[in-house]
Amino acid sequence: MKFRLRDCLYICCWCIYILFVAVFAQYEFTKDEVDNMRQRTKEMFYFAYNGYVHHAYPHDELRPLTCDGVNTWGNYSLTLVDALDTLGVMGNNTEFQRVANVVAETLNPNKDVNVSVFETNIRVIGGLLSAHLMSRHMGVAVEDDWPCNGPLLRLAERFAQKLLPAFNTPTGMPYGTVNLLHGVDPNETPETCTAAVGTYIVEFGTLSRLTGKSIYENKAMRAMFSLHSMASKIGLVGNHINVLTGVWTAVDSGVGAGVDSYFEYMVKGANLLRSTDLMTMFKKHMPSIEKYVKQGDWYMWVNMKSGAVTIPIFQSLEAFWPGLQTMVGDIENAYKTLLNYFEVWNQFGMTPEFYSITQKAPYKLREGYPLRPELIESILYVYKATKDPLLLQMGKQILHAIETTAKTECGYATIKDVRDHTLENRMESFFLAETTKYLYLLFDPDNFLHNTGKQGHVVTMKDGSKCVVEAGGYIFNTEAHPISPAALHCCYKRHVDVEEITQFINDLDENSYSERTSKLKYNHKRKHKFKHNVWKNKTIVNNDSRLVCPAPPHHLRLNMYGEVYVGD
Ligand code: DMJ
């Protein structure tokens, strides 16, 4: 058997790595060391944030080599919106309050600009929703009806309304691009990637649950179900689909670019909205992914119909996968895959966009590292599940690599080529929304976002009703914007109660008492059964303050109305 130099080098790398694992697996970080890493992460964030504010705002992004700004995604001061809740995570109340005001007063969804439906959703709507839900904690004087109302929530909804025309297709799957002022261009291509079809349920579900308007959740669910129903006979989805016909136009199947967050949102949507349907969907895909896409502890690209491997590569975007595996309880496999991915990081000091697993080299024209968060995101999830200090060590290395290779005069730059660490004039907004946030959370064990349900805060609404909010279990959207399930539950319960009572009262005019009772029971069940339709496809409008006020428990309010109407 012949050994080539490359093979020897590869074996050496593995030996060094195993030694490294053996040494650091024993190593416990002291509190001071963790504090130091947290402080360095904070400095990194503020250096980039201030660079953006001083040199680039109100443009979307900072250009870190020329120290000026550029509009990339929609001319909506994207980095400011994306970074807002990271200020919250880092405990900067005054700057959070200042920026929340600026954003609420200046962001304009009525612009004649073409935007990506997906990016606007995850970065702008996600950022606004998360900041809205964080605002009380950050000392903002919230409105009486918060979290079911507030300026950032209203702004998020105005953006969502601008995206809705994209969903008006025969399949319910959205177009990729929409004009915020004019809707979908008649010449718009109907070909969209899978992720851009199936990554709305976290934000749109949140909007519906907070506002009581079911349309957003329904649209997002329909798109997801539609896509899911187009899986191949072996249970895989492709990379691009025609949203008018449902015909797949790119049949490569994997968990990376173009597909990634479709899977992520089944799991996160299921957790956030308590949807068994979404988890069932995920569980239907999972065995097919394990059978065909997973090769050893790598995930490759395969043909969605035959399952045959088409491209044996690792993509930096797919490094979120171990985090998702951890979320569904498969920690052992998550860790194994993470070790593979971190080995790629070690090879170059960062991960290239595409890495050939067979050649052990970056792919041509995909050699860059745009300061992506996915690897550190997975490290955080696996760390929270295992508390293994090796994961802190990995985080430390990532922090060090970015500090020493990407820093410029006014920010942090995309690495153009991971082999020579040359730089490119771009700092994506996700560096401030995700990469720095996940790093910070890894090094901040007492952060409020790590609350597992031991704490909560009771808010009293203007109608006297009470809700527990900020009670932990935060679900991060795919742009790392945390959403509080307790707030959703608080507002959703109100809206459902209102609808039930409204329905009950309407029925009183038409039915006998016994029919009324049985209908109520049926309706009560139906609200938990999601069939592409949260409530009914309508907006709940009710001006009766007694109905809007859920102060007494639901059955008491029914009694109240019983007293009013029974015997009429
Ligand atoms: C982010 O915008 C989101 O995480 C998205 O889901 C994938 N790409 C970037 C970060 O790499």
Coordinates of C-alpha atoms and ligand atoms in Angstrom, one line a residue:
M1 CA 0.0 0.0 0.0
K2 CA 1.4 3.4 -1.1
F3 CA 1.3 6.4 1.3
R4 CA 1.3 9.7 -0.4
L5 CA 2.7 12.8 1.4
R6 CA -0.8 14.2 1.7
D7 CA -2.0 11.0 3.5
C8 CA 0.9 11.2 5.9
L9 CA 0.1 14.9 6.6
Y10 CA -3.5 14.0 7.1
I11 CA -2.7 11.2 9.6
C12 CA -0.3 13.6 11.5
C13 CA -3.1 16.2 11.7
W14 CA -5.4 13.6 13.2
C15 CA -2.8 12.5 15.8
I16 CA -2.2 16.1 16.8
Y17 CA -5.9 16.6 17.1
I18 CA -6.5 13.5 19.2
L19 CA -3.7 14.7 21.5
F20 CA -5.3 18.1 21.6
V21 CA -8.7 16.4 22.6
A22 CA -7.0 14.3 25.2
V23 CA -5.3 17.3 26.8
F24 CA -8.2 19.7 26.7
A25 CA -10.8 17.1 27.6
Q26 CA -9.3 17.2 31.1
Y27 CA -9.0 21.0 31.2
E28 CA -11.5 23.0 33.2
F29 CA -11.7 26.7 32.4
T30 CA -11.5 29.0 35.5
K31 CA -14.2 31.7 35.9
D32 CA -11.5 34.4 35.2
E33 CA -10.7 32.7 31.9
V34 CA -14.3 32.5 30.8
D35 CA -14.9 36.2 31.9
N36 CA -11.9 37.1 29.8
M37 CA -13.3 35.4 26.7
R38 CA -16.6 37.1 27.3
Q39 CA -15.0 40.5 27.6
R40 CA -13.0 39.9 24.4
T41 CA -16.2 38.9 22.6
K42 CA -17.9 42.1 23.8
E43 CA -15.0 44.2 22.6
M44 CA -15.1 42.5 19.2
F45 CA -18.9 43.2 19.0
Y46 CA -18.5 46.9 20.0
F47 CA -15.6 47.5 17.7
A48 CA -17.6 46.2 14.7
Y49 CA -20.8 47.8 15.9
N50 CA -19.3 51.3 16.4
G51 CA -17.5 50.9 13.1
Y52 CA -20.9 50.3 11.4
V53 CA -22.6 53.2 13.3
H54 CA -19.8 55.7 12.5
H55 CA -18.9 54.8 9.0
A56 CA -21.8 52.9 7.4
Y57 CA -25.2 53.8 9.0
P58 CA -27.8 54.2 7.5
H59 CA -26.6 51.8 4.9
D60 CA -27.2 48.1 5.3
E61 CA -23.6 47.0 5.9
L62 CA -20.2 48.3 6.7
R63 CA -17.4 47.8 4.2
P64 CA -14.6 47.2 6.6
L65 CA -11.6 47.8 4.2
T66 CA -12.8 51.1 2.8
C67 CA -14.7 52.1 6.0
D68 CA -17.9 53.2 4.3
G69 CA -21.4 51.8 3.9
V70 CA -23.2 49.9 1.3
N71 CA -26.8 48.8 0.7
T72 CA -26.9 45.0 0.1
W73 CA -30.2 43.5 1.0
G74 CA -32.8 46.3 1.0
N75 CA -31.6 49.7 2.1
Y76 CA -33.2 49.3 5.5
S77 CA -30.2 49.9 7.8
L78 CA -30.0 46.1 8.1
T79 CA -27.0 45.9 10.4
L80 CA -28.6 48.2 13.0
V81 CA -31.8 46.0 13.1
D82 CA -29.8 42.8 13.1
A83 CA -27.5 44.0 15.9
L84 CA -30.2 45.5 18.1
D85 CA -31.0 42.4 20.3
T86 CA -27.3 41.6 20.7
L87 CA -27.1 44.9 22.5
G88 CA -29.7 43.4 24.8
V89 CA -27.9 40.2 25.2
M90 CA -24.8 42.1 26.2
G91 CA -26.8 44.1 28.8
N92 CA -26.5 47.6 27.1
N93 CA -29.9 49.1 28.2
T94 CA -29.2 52.7 27.1
E95 CA -28.0 51.9 23.6
F96 CA -30.8 49.3 23.2
Q97 CA -33.4 51.9 24.1
R98 CA -31.8 54.5 21.8
V99 CA -31.6 52.2 18.8
A100 CA -35.1 50.7 19.4
N101 CA -36.4 54.3 19.1
V102 CA -34.4 55.1 16.1
V103 CA -35.5 51.9 14.3
A104 CA -39.2 52.4 15.2
E105 CA -39.1 56.0 13.9
T106 CA -37.0 55.6 10.8
L107 CA -37.5 52.2 9.3
N108 CA -39.7 52.4 6.3
P109 CA -41.3 49.4 4.7
N110 CA -42.9 51.5 2.0
K111 CA -39.8 51.7 -0.3
D112 CA -39.6 51.0 -4.0
V113 CA -37.0 48.3 -3.5
N114 CA -36.7 44.7 -4.4
V115 CA -35.9 42.5 -1.4
S116 CA -35.4 38.8 -0.7
V117 CA -38.5 37.5 1.1
F118 CA -36.3 35.1 3.1
E119 CA -33.7 37.6 4.2
T120 CA -36.2 40.3 5.1
N121 CA -38.1 37.8 7.2
I122 CA -35.2 36.3 9.1
R123 CA -33.1 39.5 9.6
V124 CA -35.6 42.4 9.7
I125 CA -38.8 40.8 10.9
G126 CA -36.9 38.4 13.2
G127 CA -34.8 41.2 14.6
L128 CA -37.8 43.5 15.2
L129 CA -39.8 40.7 16.9
S130 CA -37.0 39.7 19.2
A131 CA -36.2 43.3 20.2
H132 CA -39.9 43.9 20.8
L133 CA -40.0 40.8 23.1
M134 CA -36.8 41.9 24.9
S135 CA -37.8 45.5 25.3
R136 CA -39.4 45.3 28.8
H137 CA -36.3 43.5 30.1
M138 CA -34.1 46.2 28.6
G139 CA -35.9 48.9 30.6
V140 CA -38.1 50.3 27.7
A141 CA -41.4 51.8 29.0
V142 CA -43.6 49.3 27.2
E143 CA -47.2 49.9 26.2
D144 CA -50.0 48.6 28.4
D145 CA -50.8 45.7 26.2
W146 CA -47.2 44.5 25.7
P147 CA -46.2 41.9 24.7
C148 CA -49.3 41.7 22.5
N149 CA -48.7 45.2 21.2
G150 CA -45.8 47.7 20.8
P151 CA -44.1 49.9 18.1
L152 CA -41.5 47.2 17.0
L153 CA -44.2 44.6 16.7
R154 CA -46.3 46.9 14.6
L155 CA -43.3 47.6 12.4
A156 CA -42.5 43.9 12.1
E157 CA -46.1 43.4 11.0
R158 CA -45.9 46.1 8.4
F159 CA -42.9 44.4 6.9
A160 CA -44.7 41.1 6.9
Q161 CA -47.6 42.6 5.1
K162 CA -45.2 43.6 2.4
L163 CA -44.0 40.1 2.0
L164 CA -47.5 38.5 1.9
P165 CA -48.0 39.0 -1.9
A166 CA -45.1 36.7 -2.5
F167 CA -47.2 33.8 -1.1
N168 CA -50.0 34.2 -3.6
T169 CA -49.0 31.3 -5.7
P170 CA -51.0 28.2 -6.7
T171 CA -48.8 26.1 -4.3
G172 CA -48.7 28.6 -1.5
M173 CA -44.9 28.5 -1.7
P174 CA -43.5 32.1 -1.9
Y175 CA -41.6 33.8 -4.7
G176 CA -38.0 34.6 -3.7
T177 CA -38.2 38.3 -4.3
V178 CA -40.8 41.0 -3.7
N179 CA -40.9 44.7 -4.2
L180 CA -41.8 46.3 -0.9
L181 CA -43.9 49.0 -2.7
H182 CA -45.3 47.2 -5.7
G183 CA -45.5 43.5 -4.8
V184 CA -44.2 40.7 -7.0
D185 CA -42.8 41.7 -10.4
P186 CA -44.7 40.0 -13.2
N187 CA -41.4 38.8 -14.6
E188 CA -40.2 37.4 -11.3
T189 CA -38.6 33.9 -11.6
P190 CA -40.8 31.3 -9.9
E191 CA -37.7 29.2 -9.0
T192 CA -36.8 29.5 -5.3
C193 CA -34.6 27.5 -3.0
T194 CA -36.0 25.2 -0.4
A195 CA -34.9 27.2 2.6
A196 CA -36.5 30.3 1.1
V197 CA -39.8 28.5 0.9
G198 CA -39.8 26.9 4.3
T199 CA -38.2 29.5 6.7
Y200 CA -41.1 31.6 7.9
I201 CA -43.0 29.7 10.6
V202 CA -40.9 31.1 13.6
E203 CA -41.4 34.7 12.6
F204 CA -44.9 34.4 11.1
G205 CA -46.1 32.2 13.9
T206 CA -44.8 34.7 16.4
L207 CA -46.6 37.5 14.5
S208 CA -49.9 35.6 14.5
R209 CA -49.7 34.5 18.1
L210 CA -48.9 38.1 19.3
T211 CA -51.4 40.0 17.1
G212 CA -54.2 37.4 16.9
K213 CA -54.1 37.6 13.1
S214 CA -53.8 34.0 11.8
I215 CA -52.9 34.9 8.3
Y216 CA -49.2 34.9 8.8
E217 CA -49.0 31.5 10.5
N218 CA -51.3 30.0 7.9
K219 CA -49.2 31.3 5.0
A220 CA -46.0 30.0 6.6
M221 CA -47.5 26.6 7.4
R222 CA -49.1 26.2 4.0
A223 CA -45.8 26.9 2.3
M224 CA -44.1 24.3 4.5
F225 CA -46.7 21.6 4.1
S226 CA -46.8 22.2 0.3
L227 CA -43.0 21.8 0.1
H228 CA -43.1 18.7 2.4
S229 CA -45.7 17.1 0.2
M230 CA -43.3 17.4 -2.8
A231 CA -40.6 15.3 -1.2
S232 CA -39.4 12.4 -3.3
K233 CA -40.5 8.8 -2.8
I234 CA -37.4 8.2 -0.6
G235 CA -38.3 11.2 1.6
L236 CA -35.8 13.8 0.4
V237 CA -36.3 17.4 -0.8
G238 CA -34.2 19.0 -3.6
N239 CA -32.5 22.4 -3.6
H240 CA -34.7 24.6 -5.9
I241 CA -38.4 24.3 -6.8
N242 CA -40.7 26.1 -9.1
V243 CA -43.3 27.7 -6.8
L244 CA -46.0 27.9 -9.5
T245 CA -45.8 24.2 -10.6
G246 CA -44.2 22.4 -7.7
V247 CA -41.6 20.9 -10.1
W248 CA -38.1 20.5 -8.7
T249 CA -35.5 22.5 -10.7
A250 CA -32.4 21.4 -8.7
V251 CA -32.5 17.9 -7.3
D252 CA -29.5 17.9 -5.0
S253 CA -30.5 17.0 -1.5
G254 CA -28.6 17.8 1.7
V255 CA -28.7 19.8 4.9
G256 CA -26.6 22.8 3.8
A257 CA -27.0 25.8 1.5
G258 CA -30.4 26.3 0.0
V259 CA -32.1 23.7 2.3
D260 CA -30.7 24.2 5.8
S261 CA -33.3 26.3 7.7
Y262 CA -36.3 24.4 6.2
F263 CA -35.3 21.5 8.6
E264 CA -34.4 24.0 11.3
Y265 CA -37.8 25.6 11.3
M266 CA -39.7 22.3 11.6
V267 CA -38.0 21.6 14.9
K268 CA -38.0 25.2 16.2
G269 CA -41.5 25.9 14.9
A270 CA -42.7 22.7 16.6
N271 CA -41.1 23.8 19.9
L272 CA -42.2 27.4 19.7
L273 CA -45.8 26.7 18.6
R274 CA -46.2 23.3 20.2
S275 CA -47.0 21.8 16.8
T276 CA -46.9 18.1 16.6
D277 CA -47.5 18.4 12.9
L278 CA -44.2 20.2 12.3
M279 CA -42.3 17.6 14.4
T280 CA -44.0 14.8 12.5
M281 CA -42.8 16.4 9.3
F282 CA -39.3 16.5 10.6
K283 CA -39.4 12.9 11.8
K284 CA -40.5 11.8 8.3
H285 CA -37.5 13.5 6.7
M286 CA -35.0 12.4 9.4
P287 CA -34.6 8.7 8.5
S288 CA -34.1 9.5 4.8
I289 CA -31.4 12.1 5.7
E290 CA -29.7 9.5 8.0
K291 CA -29.9 6.8 5.4
Y292 CA -28.8 8.7 2.3
V293 CA -27.3 12.1 3.1
K294 CA -25.3 11.0 6.2
Q295 CA -22.1 9.3 5.2
G296 CA -20.1 8.3 8.3
D297 CA -20.3 11.5 10.4
W298 CA -20.4 13.8 7.4
Y299 CA -23.4 15.0 5.5
M300 CA -23.1 15.1 1.7
W301 CA -25.2 16.0 -1.3
V302 CA -27.2 13.3 -2.9
N303 CA -29.8 12.9 -5.7
M304 CA -33.2 13.4 -4.1
K305 CA -34.7 10.6 -6.2
S306 CA -32.0 7.9 -6.1
G307 CA -30.1 8.8 -2.9
A308 CA -26.8 8.5 -4.8
V309 CA -24.0 10.9 -3.6
T310 CA -23.6 13.7 -6.1
I311 CA -21.2 16.1 -4.3
P312 CA -19.0 14.9 -1.4
I313 CA -18.5 18.2 0.3
F314 CA -19.0 19.9 3.6
Q315 CA -20.4 23.5 3.5
S316 CA -19.9 26.0 6.3
L317 CA -23.6 26.7 6.3
E318 CA -24.4 23.1 7.3
A319 CA -22.4 23.4 10.5
F320 CA -25.7 24.4 12.2
W321 CA -26.8 20.7 12.0
P322 CA -25.2 19.4 15.2
G323 CA -27.1 22.2 17.0
L324 CA -30.3 20.9 15.6
Q325 CA -29.4 17.3 16.4
T326 CA -28.8 18.4 19.9
M327 CA -32.2 20.0 20.0
V328 CA -33.9 16.7 19.1
G329 CA -31.8 14.8 21.7
D330 CA -29.2 13.1 19.4
I331 CA -26.2 14.5 21.3
E332 CA -23.8 11.7 20.6
N333 CA -24.1 12.0 16.8
A334 CA -24.1 15.8 17.1
Y335 CA -20.8 15.7 18.9
K336 CA -19.2 13.3 16.4
T337 CA -20.3 15.5 13.4
L338 CA -19.1 18.6 15.3
L339 CA -15.7 17.1 15.7
N340 CA -15.5 16.5 12.0
Y341 CA -16.4 20.1 11.3
F342 CA -14.0 21.5 13.9
E343 CA -11.3 19.5 12.2
V344 CA -11.9 21.5 9.1
W345 CA -11.7 24.6 11.1
N346 CA -8.4 23.5 12.6
Q347 CA -7.0 22.7 9.1
F348 CA -7.3 26.4 8.0
G349 CA -8.1 28.3 11.2
M350 CA -11.6 28.7 9.8
T351 CA -14.1 26.9 7.6
P352 CA -14.2 27.5 3.9
E353 CA -17.7 27.9 2.3
F354 CA -17.2 24.5 0.5
Y355 CA -14.8 21.8 1.5
S356 CA -14.2 18.7 -0.5
I357 CA -14.3 15.8 1.9
T358 CA -12.4 13.6 -0.5
Q359 CA -9.7 16.1 -1.5
K360 CA -9.5 17.7 2.0
A361 CA -9.3 21.1 0.4
P362 CA -11.5 24.1 -0.2
Y363 CA -13.6 24.2 -3.4
K364 CA -12.6 26.6 -6.2
L365 CA -14.3 30.0 -5.8
R366 CA -15.7 28.8 -2.4
E367 CA -12.6 29.3 -0.4
G368 CA -13.9 32.2 1.7
Y369 CA -15.2 32.5 5.3
P370 CA -17.7 35.4 5.7
L371 CA -17.5 35.2 9.5
R372 CA -20.4 32.8 9.6
P373 CA -22.0 31.7 12.9
E374 CA -23.1 28.1 12.3
L375 CA -20.1 26.4 13.8
I376 CA -20.1 28.4 17.0
E377 CA -23.9 28.0 17.1
S378 CA -23.6 24.3 17.2
I379 CA -20.8 24.5 19.8
L380 CA -23.1 26.5 22.0
Y381 CA -26.0 23.9 21.8
V382 CA -23.7 21.0 22.4
Y383 CA -22.0 22.8 25.3
K384 CA -25.3 23.5 26.9
A385 CA -26.2 19.8 26.6
T386 CA -22.8 18.4 27.8
K387 CA -20.9 21.2 29.6
D388 CA -17.8 19.7 28.1
P389 CA -14.9 22.2 28.5
L390 CA -13.5 21.1 25.2
L391 CA -16.3 23.1 23.6
L392 CA -15.2 26.2 25.4
Q393 CA -11.7 25.6 24.0
M394 CA -13.2 25.4 20.5
G395 CA -15.0 28.7 21.2
K396 CA -11.8 30.3 22.4
Q397 CA -10.0 29.2 19.2
I398 CA -12.8 30.7 17.0
L399 CA -12.7 34.0 19.0
H400 CA -8.9 34.1 18.6
A401 CA -9.0 33.3 14.9
I402 CA -11.5 36.1 14.1
E403 CA -9.6 38.6 16.4
T404 CA -6.3 38.0 14.7
T405 CA -7.2 37.5 11.1
A406 CA -10.4 39.5 10.3
K407 CA -9.9 42.8 12.2
T408 CA -9.5 46.0 10.2
E409 CA -9.3 49.7 10.9
C410 CA -13.0 50.0 11.4
G411 CA -14.6 46.5 11.7
Y412 CA -14.1 42.8 10.8
A413 CA -13.8 41.6 7.3
T414 CA -14.9 38.5 5.4
I415 CA -11.9 36.2 4.8
K416 CA -11.6 35.8 1.0
D417 CA -9.5 32.7 1.1
V418 CA -9.0 30.5 4.2
R419 CA -5.7 29.3 2.9
D420 CA -3.9 32.7 3.0
H421 CA -6.4 34.7 5.1
T422 CA -6.7 37.5 2.6
L423 CA -9.6 39.8 3.2
E424 CA -12.6 41.0 1.3
N425 CA -14.5 44.3 1.7
R426 CA -17.6 43.0 3.4
M427 CA -19.0 42.5 6.9
E428 CA -22.3 40.7 6.8
S429 CA -24.9 41.8 9.3
F430 CA -25.1 38.2 10.7
F431 CA -21.6 38.8 12.3
L432 CA -23.3 41.1 14.8
A433 CA -26.6 39.3 15.0
E434 CA -25.3 35.8 15.3
T435 CA -21.5 35.1 15.4
T436 CA -20.8 37.5 18.3
K437 CA -24.0 36.7 20.1
Y438 CA -23.4 32.9 20.1
L439 CA -19.8 33.4 21.2
Y440 CA -21.0 35.7 24.0
L441 CA -23.6 33.3 25.2
L442 CA -21.1 30.5 25.2
F443 CA -18.9 32.6 27.6
D444 CA -21.8 34.0 29.7
P445 CA -23.3 31.1 31.7
D446 CA -25.6 33.5 33.6
N447 CA -27.1 35.3 30.7
F448 CA -30.9 35.8 30.9
L449 CA -31.3 33.9 27.7
H450 CA -30.1 30.7 29.4
N451 CA -33.1 30.7 31.7
T452 CA -34.5 27.2 31.7
G453 CA -37.8 28.2 33.3
K454 CA -36.7 28.9 36.8
Q455 CA -37.5 32.6 36.5
G456 CA -40.3 34.5 34.9
H457 CA -41.9 37.9 35.1
V458 CA -45.6 38.7 35.7
V459 CA -47.0 41.5 33.7
T460 CA -50.4 43.0 34.3
M461 CA -52.2 44.2 31.1
K462 CA -54.4 47.2 31.0
D463 CA -57.5 45.1 31.3
G464 CA -56.1 43.7 34.6
S465 CA -55.2 40.3 33.3
K466 CA -51.9 38.8 34.2
C467 CA -49.3 36.9 32.1
V468 CA -46.0 35.3 32.9
V469 CA -43.3 36.4 30.4
E470 CA -39.6 36.0 30.0
A471 CA -39.9 32.5 31.4
G472 CA -37.0 30.9 29.4
G473 CA -37.0 28.3 26.7
Y474 CA -36.0 30.9 24.1
I475 CA -36.1 29.8 20.5
F476 CA -33.6 31.4 18.3
N477 CA -34.7 32.1 14.7
T478 CA -32.2 31.2 12.0
E479 CA -30.6 34.7 12.4
A480 CA -30.1 34.1 16.1
H481 CA -33.0 36.4 17.2
P482 CA -34.5 34.9 20.3
I483 CA -38.2 34.5 20.7
S484 CA -39.9 34.0 24.0
P485 CA -42.5 31.2 24.0
A486 CA -44.1 32.6 27.1
A487 CA -45.0 35.8 25.4
L488 CA -46.6 34.0 22.5
H489 CA -48.6 31.8 24.9
C490 CA -49.8 34.9 26.8
C491 CA -51.1 36.7 23.7
Y492 CA -52.3 33.5 21.9
K493 CA -54.4 32.4 24.9
R494 CA -56.1 35.8 25.0
H495 CA -56.9 35.7 21.3
V496 CA -58.2 32.2 21.3
D497 CA -60.3 32.9 24.3
V498 CA -61.8 35.9 22.6
E499 CA -62.5 33.9 19.5
E500 CA -64.2 31.2 21.5
I501 CA -66.4 33.6 23.3
T502 CA -67.3 35.5 20.1
Q503 CA -68.1 32.2 18.4
F504 CA -70.1 31.1 21.4
I505 CA -72.1 34.3 21.5
N506 CA -72.8 34.1 17.7
D507 CA -74.0 30.6 18.2
L508 CA -76.4 31.7 20.9
D509 CA -78.6 33.4 18.3
E510 CA -78.9 30.3 16.2
N511 CA -78.8 27.2 18.4
S512 CA -80.5 25.6 21.3
Y513 CA -78.7 25.4 24.6
S514 CA -77.6 21.8 24.1
E515 CA -76.3 22.5 20.5
R516 CA -74.4 25.4 21.9
T517 CA -72.6 23.2 24.5
S518 CA -71.6 20.6 22.0
K519 CA -70.4 23.1 19.5
L520 CA -68.3 24.8 22.1
K521 CA -66.6 21.4 22.9
Y522 CA -65.9 20.8 19.3
N523 CA -64.4 24.3 18.8
H524 CA -62.3 23.9 21.8
K525 CA -60.8 20.7 20.4
R526 CA -60.4 22.3 17.0
K527 CA -58.1 25.0 18.2
H528 CA -55.4 22.5 19.0
K529 CA -55.7 20.7 15.7
F530 CA -53.7 22.5 13.1
K531 CA -54.8 21.8 9.5
H532 CA -53.0 24.5 7.6
N533 CA -55.2 26.9 9.5
V534 CA -54.5 28.2 13.0
W535 CA -57.9 29.7 13.8
K536 CA -60.1 30.5 10.9
N537 CA -58.6 32.5 8.1
K538 CA -59.8 35.8 9.5
T539 CA -58.6 38.6 11.7
I540 CA -60.1 38.7 15.1
V541 CA -61.7 42.1 15.6
N542 CA -63.4 42.8 18.8
N543 CA -64.0 46.1 20.5
D544 CA -65.8 44.8 23.5
S545 CA -63.4 45.4 26.4
R546 CA -64.9 42.6 28.4
L547 CA -64.0 40.2 25.7
V548 CA -60.5 41.6 25.2
C549 CA -60.0 41.4 28.9
P550 CA -59.1 37.9 30.0
A551 CA -58.8 38.7 33.6
P552 CA -61.1 36.0 35.0
P553 CA -60.5 32.4 34.0
H554 CA -62.1 31.4 30.7
H555 CA -65.0 29.3 32.2
L556 CA -66.0 32.2 34.5
R557 CA -66.3 34.5 31.5
L558 CA -68.5 32.0 29.8
N559 CA -70.6 31.9 33.0
M560 CA -70.7 35.7 32.8
Y561 CA -72.1 35.6 29.3
G562 CA -74.4 32.7 30.3
E563 CA -75.9 35.1 32.8
V564 CA -76.3 37.7 30.2
Y565 CA -77.8 35.6 27.5
V566 CA -79.4 32.5 28.9
G567 CA -83.1 33.0 29.4
D568 CA -83.3 35.6 26.6
Ligands
DMJ1 C1 -27.7 33.8 8.2 O1 -28.3 34.8 7.6 C2 -28.7 32.7 8.7 O2 -28.2 32.0 9.7 C3 -29.2 31.9 7.6 O3 -30.0 30.9 8.0 C4 -28.0 31.2 6.9 N1 -27.0 32.1 6.5 C5 -26.6 33.2 7.4 C6 -25.4 32.9 8.3 O4 -24.4 32.2 7.8

